[in-house]
Amino acid sequence: MAKNHVTTTINGEPVEFLCETQQTLLDVLRDELQLTGSKEGCASGDCGACSVMVDDRLVCSCLVMGVEAEGSSIETIEGMADGENLHPLQQKFLENAALQCGICTPGFLIAAKSLLEKNPDPTETEVRYWLAGNLCRCTGYDKIIRSVLEVAAEAKGA
Amino acid sequence: MSGNANGYKWIGTRTIRPDGVDKVTGRAAFGADFALPGMLVGKILRSPHAHARILSIDSSKAEALPGVKAIVTSADFPEIPPSEAIKGSSPPNYRHLSQNLMAREKVLYDGHAVAAVAATSAAVASEALSLISVEYEVLPHVTDVLEAMKPDAPVLHDDLFTGGVEPKPDKPSNVAKRVEFAIGDIDAGFADADVVVERDYSTEGIHQGYIETHAVVANMGEDGQATIWCSSQGHFMVRQYTAGLLNMNIGDIKVTPAEIGGGFGGKTTVYLEPVALLLSRKSGHAIKMVMTRDEVFRATGPTSGSAMTIKIGAKKDGKITAAEADLKFFAGAFPGAPVHLGCMCGFTPYDIENVKAVGFDVVTNRPKAISYRAPGAPIAAFAIESAIDELAGKLNIEPLALREMNAAREGTRTAYGPTLGVVGFEETLEAAKTHPHFSEPLGPDQGRGIASGYWFNVGGESSASVSVNEDGSVTVTSGAPDIGGSRASLCIMAAEVFGIDIGEVRAVIGDTNATAFNRHTGGSRVTFALGMVVVNAAEDCIVQLRTAAAKIWDIDVEAVVWEEGEARPAGDNAGKFEPLSLGDLAAKTPMTGGPISSEKSSNVQGPGPAFGTHICDVEVDRETGHVKILRYTAIQDAGRAIHPGYVEGQMQGGVAQGIGWALNEEYIYGDDGRLQNPGFLDYRIPVASDLPMIDTVIVEVPNPTHPYGVRGVGEIPIIPPMAAVANAIEDAVGMRLTDLPMSPPKVLEALENGG
Ligand code: FES
Ligand code: FES
């Protein structure tokens, strides 16, 4: 089967890749481009571990086909920090022990960042519902939710 | 960030974990993130039947498919005879482990592995699976524990005879074992009681639900030396089990641990590693295998479900005189339900003279059960803590007060033997009573529940090394995987002993060649047991450092003390010398006797048993049967919290899992014996919008055997929630729910039948 040639922008860099028609964007990121920060927890859109931004929309990359990424701009966890400088959400997660095993963390960070871009001052309930598509089995969510609320509050204060 | 009220410099501070940055930037390598050039993809064919005889397996069509490089079935694995099932003194049972890895004559559950292929791509491997034809003779099956115990039930193993009963049965059955723990005279205890409560309870099978599925890369070298990269709760366990299953020498296998994306007990065994290694041997390539979520639900985990009867009697004044439990746990397809642990832990929060707990370990056509946080204890506690609540109601005594009147304390004799040493149960009750949550007013259809829990905690074989690097920084190498921040706590303890900045300490997890043996991470043992070994090794390094300073100053080693990260003369008599820092001494090691390091191995004893008490508020929607968790407070004796953030995290995570267990989670089998909900959509674990903030109170009653007083913290928090929720529902609507999960249909049905 001939592979498909796809042209995209990933984390601000132009990236071309070849993929098989049945490969998901998550497969491509992990297996073809070695961007393994996006995780596969279910491959069915239920866990959010594979969350990425495609043209500023939060998506489960396990539900997007690789070929669908043609012409789009993709942001993954690997592009979240600005060089050595962690994004405030990344820093806050570390300070607040908002991760235990850390497998869900990339997905939560991407999803939380997209929330704060849309809604810089969310209520606790809004954060909980926005992040309801991301599963975490370790933390009980408490420290994750607090971290997002604190980052929002600090941005407002700044 | 240093210096705090407990008098320590680092213990009890919220330092940033050493592996943290990699985990927030996506760089950390988990099980499925590893790859080798030229590796093949391995996949497993699984049984669609709950119970069937395998008549034949024909893989010729699959073998002929271009890109298929190897196929294995049970015929490729050494058969382990009953006489060699137990190697050494403890589990696992290798015969059962081998049969679970790859079905032999029979498949025993939906999802049981039957064959495996290695191919050049995932697509080819999947196609190859569909080309393998297996002829089955379908047999009657049983998935329910009470059904499985009936005399006419389909029997899973014709060589399984109930253990622990006299005389030994002459017919095989599904009851693998009966256990009993008793003290006092149970009949006299009940005769003495003014009030008795007795009731049946049940729980369903549930999964650990770690977000990372099982994954491995394995490579068999030409010389028979094997290398395995995988995430597990114990890479030494992976090495030992794989060697045992494949009849290899342990020394011929090296296992490198990946970061682990959650385990909760579910990654304390092997499913893929020996299969991948065999495929590698057969194909001559490295093999990567990653389970799908469907496979994880159908073939790994879960923990037991149960049928239980609890009877408790008390005097009018609240003194409990007798307590009896009958616990029947299903183990899945092979023996090993944690029913003895349920029997041991269930009544231990209370000082009761007459106790009898009987347990049955029962096989059923479900995946083989494996540990899930405090295995067995949460199941028993659901029933027992519900019964305590009911008893309180009958006695007209406030439930927390009833617990206080009967609370276990130092000197209390447990039903399973040991007498408790210094424990902090009463302190957790006191903290609950004085917490504002305890007295906050409730609205209509709202209720409050209390429940407690006990876990003995675990020590065990632990090895680690501590070395002082040339620049005075310190490396701690241990051999136990870090599932929830244990590297952070080992760094904190090492920094405390050396008296240096936390930034100078690195903790790494070594592969199976880097340290001596370590028991797997589980039972809440790492911060306690590894911590003790690391503290010993660091103290040994300090003796070496003092010796080096003594040499430089040409005085007696006794005249050198170690304070605040430097060697100092011990008072004026020792002489006047400028202190030597760790860095100074590290730079001088070529002149003072060589590198400073210490490696310690020990079978650590004396883990402090611990207790927790939880308060839960719910609101019951009478129209839908939905139960909303309004507020939750978890209180626990941690002995000493090394890193309070990760202790709180363990507590909050355990509570969330317990709430899922209480309200939603269950394995649902159809009449055909197939699992109907093998995915996160239908097996719904709690999401962020299901839960409130989870308040935590860490009580510190130090464990006298640990240098800093650590008790394990990871198990306790999942023990009380199910009963806390059930007791809260009872308080809200006056109905006692006895079957988990307390999902909306069940709550609604109960309400309709007279709430
Ligand atoms: S892997 Fe995409 S949602 Fe779970
Ligand atoms: S930290 Fe382990 S799943 Fe979230």
mmCIF file of N, CA, C and O in Angstrom, chain B residues 516-568:
data_model
loop_
_atom_site.group_PDB
_atom_site.id
_atom_site.type_symbol
_atom_site.label_atom_id
_atom_site.label_comp_id
_atom_site.label_asym_id
_atom_site.label_seq_id
_atom_site.Cartn_x
_atom_site.Cartn_y
_atom_site.Cartn_z
ATOM 1 N N ALA B 516 21.386 -4.908 43.900
ATOM 2 C CA ALA B 516 20.953 -6.249 44.292
ATOM 3 C C ALA B 516 19.423 -6.282 44.302
ATOM 4 O O ALA B 516 18.768 -5.272 44.053
ATOM 5 N N PHE B 517 18.893 -7.441 44.631
ATOM 6 C CA PHE B 517 17.459 -7.699 44.506
ATOM 7 C C PHE B 517 16.588 -6.709 45.287
ATOM 8 O O PHE B 517 16.906 -6.303 46.399
ATOM 9 N N ASN B 518 15.485 -6.354 44.674
ATOM 10 C CA ASN B 518 14.445 -5.582 45.346
ATOM 11 C C ASN B 518 13.102 -6.245 45.129
ATOM 12 O O ASN B 518 12.752 -6.583 44.006
ATOM 13 N N ARG B 519 12.367 -6.382 46.197
ATOM 14 C CA ARG B 519 10.983 -6.818 46.075
ATOM 15 C C ARG B 519 10.227 -5.735 45.314
ATOM 16 O O ARG B 519 10.630 -4.571 45.312
ATOM 17 N N HIS B 520 9.132 -6.122 44.666
ATOM 18 C CA HIS B 520 8.425 -5.137 43.860
ATOM 19 C C HIS B 520 7.805 -4.030 44.724
ATOM 20 O O HIS B 520 7.643 -4.170 45.925
ATOM 21 N N THR B 521 7.484 -2.939 44.060
ATOM 22 C CA THR B 521 6.840 -1.818 44.724
ATOM 23 C C THR B 521 5.385 -2.191 44.970
ATOM 24 O O THR B 521 4.649 -2.433 44.024
ATOM 25 N N GLY B 522 4.987 -2.248 46.215
ATOM 26 C CA GLY B 522 3.614 -2.642 46.513
ATOM 27 C C GLY B 522 3.450 -2.769 48.008
ATOM 28 O O GLY B 522 4.431 -2.913 48.740
ATOM 29 N N GLY B 523 2.198 -2.692 48.467
ATOM 30 C CA GLY B 523 1.934 -2.827 49.889
ATOM 31 C C GLY B 523 2.392 -1.616 50.670
ATOM 32 O O GLY B 523 2.537 -1.677 51.888
ATOM 33 N N SER B 524 2.654 -0.524 49.984
ATOM 34 C CA SER B 524 3.124 0.708 50.631
ATOM 35 C C SER B 524 4.458 0.486 51.297
ATOM 36 O O SER B 524 4.627 0.735 52.483
ATOM 37 N N ARG B 525 5.429 0.000 50.541
ATOM 38 C CA ARG B 525 6.669 -0.362 51.203
ATOM 39 C C ARG B 525 7.861 0.525 50.861
ATOM 40 O O ARG B 525 8.846 0.561 51.609
ATOM 41 N N VAL B 526 7.822 1.278 49.739
ATOM 42 C CA VAL B 526 9.064 1.844 49.240
ATOM 43 C C VAL B 526 9.624 2.959 50.128
ATOM 44 O O VAL B 526 10.786 2.921 50.507
ATOM 45 N N THR B 527 8.811 3.947 50.458
ATOM 46 C CA THR B 527 9.337 5.048 51.260
ATOM 47 C C THR B 527 9.796 4.541 52.619
ATOM 48 O O THR B 527 10.808 4.981 53.155
ATOM 49 N N PHE B 528 9.071 3.558 53.134
ATOM 50 C CA PHE B 528 9.476 2.968 54.412
ATOM 51 C C PHE B 528 10.755 2.125 54.254
ATOM 52 O O PHE B 528 11.790 2.435 54.841
ATOM 53 N N ALA B 529 10.690 1.068 53.435
ATOM 54 C CA ALA B 529 11.772 0.076 53.424
ATOM 55 C C ALA B 529 13.005 0.569 52.667
ATOM 56 O O ALA B 529 14.118 0.514 53.184
ATOM 57 N N LEU B 530 12.806 1.051 51.446
ATOM 58 C CA LEU B 530 13.929 1.600 50.701
ATOM 59 C C LEU B 530 14.498 2.796 51.445
ATOM 60 O O LEU B 530 15.700 3.027 51.477
ATOM 61 N N GLY B 531 13.606 3.552 52.045
ATOM 62 C CA GLY B 531 14.029 4.721 52.818
ATOM 63 C C GLY B 531 14.998 4.303 53.907
ATOM 64 O O GLY B 531 16.035 4.926 54.118
ATOM 65 N N MET B 532 14.681 3.206 54.586
ATOM 66 C CA MET B 532 15.537 2.747 55.672
ATOM 67 C C MET B 532 16.904 2.328 55.142
ATOM 68 O O MET B 532 17.937 2.644 55.737
ATOM 69 N N VAL B 533 16.915 1.631 53.999
ATOM 70 C CA VAL B 533 18.172 1.182 53.410
ATOM 71 C C VAL B 533 19.001 2.389 52.962
ATOM 72 O O VAL B 533 20.216 2.438 53.178
ATOM 73 N N VAL B 534 18.340 3.364 52.373
ATOM 74 C CA VAL B 534 19.052 4.557 51.901
ATOM 75 C C VAL B 534 19.634 5.330 53.091
ATOM 76 O O VAL B 534 20.779 5.784 53.057
ATOM 77 N N VAL B 535 18.856 5.442 54.153
ATOM 78 C CA VAL B 535 19.356 6.139 55.349
ATOM 79 C C VAL B 535 20.570 5.403 55.907
ATOM 80 O O VAL B 535 21.593 6.015 56.243
ATOM 81 N N ASN B 536 20.509 4.067 55.960
ATOM 82 C CA ASN B 536 21.657 3.292 56.448
ATOM 83 C C ASN B 536 22.885 3.506 55.582
ATOM 84 O O ASN B 536 23.995 3.664 56.084
ATOM 85 N N ALA B 537 22.667 3.487 54.266
ATOM 86 C CA ALA B 537 23.801 3.653 53.347
ATOM 87 C C ALA B 537 24.379 5.063 53.479
ATOM 88 O O ALA B 537 25.610 5.246 53.471
ATOM 89 N N ALA B 538 23.526 6.046 53.612
ATOM 90 C CA ALA B 538 24.013 7.422 53.745
ATOM 91 C C ALA B 538 24.779 7.587 55.059
ATOM 92 O O ALA B 538 25.830 8.243 55.104
ATOM 93 N N GLU B 539 24.283 6.945 56.124
ATOM 94 C CA GLU B 539 24.995 7.031 57.410
ATOM 95 C C GLU B 539 26.358 6.358 57.326
ATOM 96 O O GLU B 539 27.337 6.836 57.905
ATOM 97 N N ASP B 540 26.414 5.267 56.561
ATOM 98 C CA ASP B 540 27.683 4.588 56.343
ATOM 99 C C ASP B 540 28.652 5.517 55.599
ATOM 100 O O ASP B 540 29.842 5.601 55.923
ATOM 101 N N CYS B 541 28.150 6.245 54.607
ATOM 102 C CA CYS B 541 28.984 7.207 53.880
ATOM 103 C C CYS B 541 29.533 8.266 54.833
ATOM 104 O O CYS B 541 30.687 8.696 54.708
ATOM 105 N N ILE B 542 28.708 8.652 55.791
ATOM 106 C CA ILE B 542 29.150 9.706 56.710
ATOM 107 C C ILE B 542 30.297 9.212 57.606
ATOM 108 O O ILE B 542 31.237 9.945 57.883
ATOM 109 N N VAL B 543 30.217 7.940 57.991
ATOM 110 C CA VAL B 543 31.342 7.371 58.747
ATOM 111 C C VAL B 543 32.611 7.452 57.895
ATOM 112 O O VAL B 543 33.689 7.853 58.377
ATOM 113 N N GLN B 544 32.479 7.124 56.618
ATOM 114 C CA GLN B 544 33.648 7.192 55.724
ATOM 115 C C GLN B 544 34.150 8.634 55.589
ATOM 116 O O GLN B 544 35.356 8.887 55.529
ATOM 117 N N LEU B 545 33.207 9.567 55.529
ATOM 118 C CA LEU B 545 33.600 10.977 55.393
ATOM 119 C C LEU B 545 34.326 11.461 56.646
ATOM 120 O O LEU B 545 35.324 12.182 56.572
ATOM 121 N N ARG B 546 33.828 11.034 57.795
ATOM 122 C CA ARG B 546 34.490 11.425 59.047
ATOM 123 C C ARG B 546 35.876 10.808 59.120
ATOM 124 O O ARG B 546 36.837 11.440 59.572
ATOM 125 N N THR B 547 35.982 9.580 58.653
ATOM 126 C CA THR B 547 37.283 8.917 58.645
ATOM 127 C C THR B 547 38.269 9.675 57.754
ATOM 128 O O THR B 547 39.437 9.863 58.106
ATOM 129 N N ALA B 548 37.742 10.120 56.593
ATOM 130 C CA ALA B 548 38.603 10.860 55.663
ATOM 131 C C ALA B 548 39.064 12.174 56.304
ATOM 132 O O ALA B 548 40.248 12.551 56.230
ATOM 133 N N ALA B 549 38.150 12.863 56.975
ATOM 134 C CA ALA B 549 38.506 14.127 57.622
ATOM 135 C C ALA B 549 39.530 13.879 58.732
ATOM 136 O O ALA B 549 40.491 14.642 58.897
ATOM 137 N N ALA B 550 39.321 12.788 59.480
ATOM 138 C CA ALA B 550 40.243 12.449 60.564
ATOM 139 C C ALA B 550 41.653 12.242 60.021
ATOM 140 O O ALA B 550 42.645 12.654 60.623
ATOM 141 N N LYS B 551 41.695 11.624 58.854
ATOM 142 C CA LYS B 551 42.990 11.366 58.221
ATOM 143 C C LYS B 551 43.665 12.696 57.859
ATOM 144 O O LYS B 551 44.853 12.897 58.111
ATOM 145 N N ILE B 552 42.879 13.589 57.255
ATOM 146 C CA ILE B 552 43.432 14.876 56.822
ATOM 147 C C ILE B 552 43.935 15.678 58.029
ATOM 148 O O ILE B 552 44.998 16.272 57.999
ATOM 149 N N TRP B 553 43.130 15.632 59.099
ATOM 150 C CA TRP B 553 43.514 16.415 60.290
ATOM 151 C C TRP B 553 44.482 15.650 61.194
ATOM 152 O O TRP B 553 44.941 16.167 62.206
ATOM 153 N N ASP B 554 44.639 14.374 60.869
ATOM 154 C CA ASP B 554 45.498 13.516 61.677
ATOM 155 C C ASP B 554 45.005 13.438 63.127
ATOM 156 O O ASP B 554 45.761 13.646 64.072
ATOM 157 N N ILE B 555 43.715 13.234 63.286
ATOM 158 C CA ILE B 555 43.139 13.020 64.622
ATOM 159 C C ILE B 555 42.294 11.755 64.587
ATOM 160 O O ILE B 555 42.136 11.136 63.528
ATOM 161 N N ASP B 556 41.759 11.397 65.740
ATOM 162 C CA ASP B 556 40.915 10.207 65.848
ATOM 163 C C ASP B 556 39.577 10.426 65.144
ATOM 164 O O ASP B 556 39.032 11.517 65.207
ATOM 165 N N VAL B 557 39.032 9.366 64.524
ATOM 166 C CA VAL B 557 37.730 9.518 63.869
ATOM 167 C C VAL B 557 36.649 9.900 64.891
ATOM 168 O O VAL B 557 35.726 10.649 64.568
ATOM 169 N N GLU B 558 36.794 9.413 66.125
ATOM 170 C CA GLU B 558 35.805 9.774 67.159
ATOM 171 C C GLU B 558 35.809 11.279 67.439
ATOM 172 O O GLU B 558 34.855 11.812 67.998
ATOM 173 N N ALA B 559 36.907 11.919 67.090
ATOM 174 C CA ALA B 559 37.004 13.360 67.345
ATOM 175 C C ALA B 559 36.440 14.203 66.204
ATOM 176 O O ALA B 559 36.554 15.421 66.198
ATOM 177 N N VAL B 560 35.841 13.511 65.221
ATOM 178 C CA VAL B 560 35.241 14.228 64.101
ATOM 179 C C VAL B 560 33.727 14.035 64.129
ATOM 180 O O VAL B 560 33.247 12.907 64.259
ATOM 181 N N VAL B 561 32.995 15.113 64.039
ATOM 182 C CA VAL B 561 31.530 14.995 63.961
ATOM 183 C C VAL B 561 31.074 15.481 62.590
ATOM 184 O O VAL B 561 31.789 16.230 61.903
ATOM 185 N N TRP B 562 29.873 15.011 62.201
ATOM 186 C CA TRP B 562 29.276 15.454 60.931
ATOM 187 C C TRP B 562 28.079 16.334 61.246
ATOM 188 O O TRP B 562 27.126 15.883 61.879
ATOM 189 N N GLU B 563 28.175 17.598 60.886
ATOM 190 C CA GLU B 563 27.085 18.532 61.181
ATOM 191 C C GLU B 563 26.825 19.437 59.997
ATOM 192 O O GLU B 563 27.787 19.974 59.409
ATOM 193 N N GLU B 564 25.567 19.618 59.666
ATOM 194 C CA GLU B 564 25.147 20.543 58.611
ATOM 195 C C GLU B 564 25.966 20.389 57.335
ATOM 196 O O GLU B 564 26.429 21.366 56.750
ATOM 197 N N GLY B 565 26.187 19.168 56.955
ATOM 198 C CA GLY B 565 26.838 18.926 55.674
ATOM 199 C C GLY B 565 28.342 19.067 55.692
ATOM 200 O O GLY B 565 28.963 19.152 54.647
ATOM 201 N N GLU B 566 28.938 19.122 56.886
ATOM 202 C CA GLU B 566 30.405 19.192 56.909
ATOM 203 C C GLU B 566 30.990 18.464 58.114
ATOM 204 O O GLU B 566 30.327 18.277 59.140
ATOM 205 N N ALA B 567 32.268 18.083 57.938
ATOM 206 C CA ALA B 567 33.008 17.462 59.026
ATOM 207 C C ALA B 567 33.584 18.576 59.894
ATOM 208 O O ALA B 567 34.163 19.538 59.380
ATOM 209 N N ARG B 568 33.360 18.416 61.208
ATOM 210 C CA ARG B 568 33.898 19.418 62.139
ATOM 211 C C ARG B 568 34.615 18.694 63.270
ATOM 212 O O ARG B 568 34.229 17.585 63.643
#
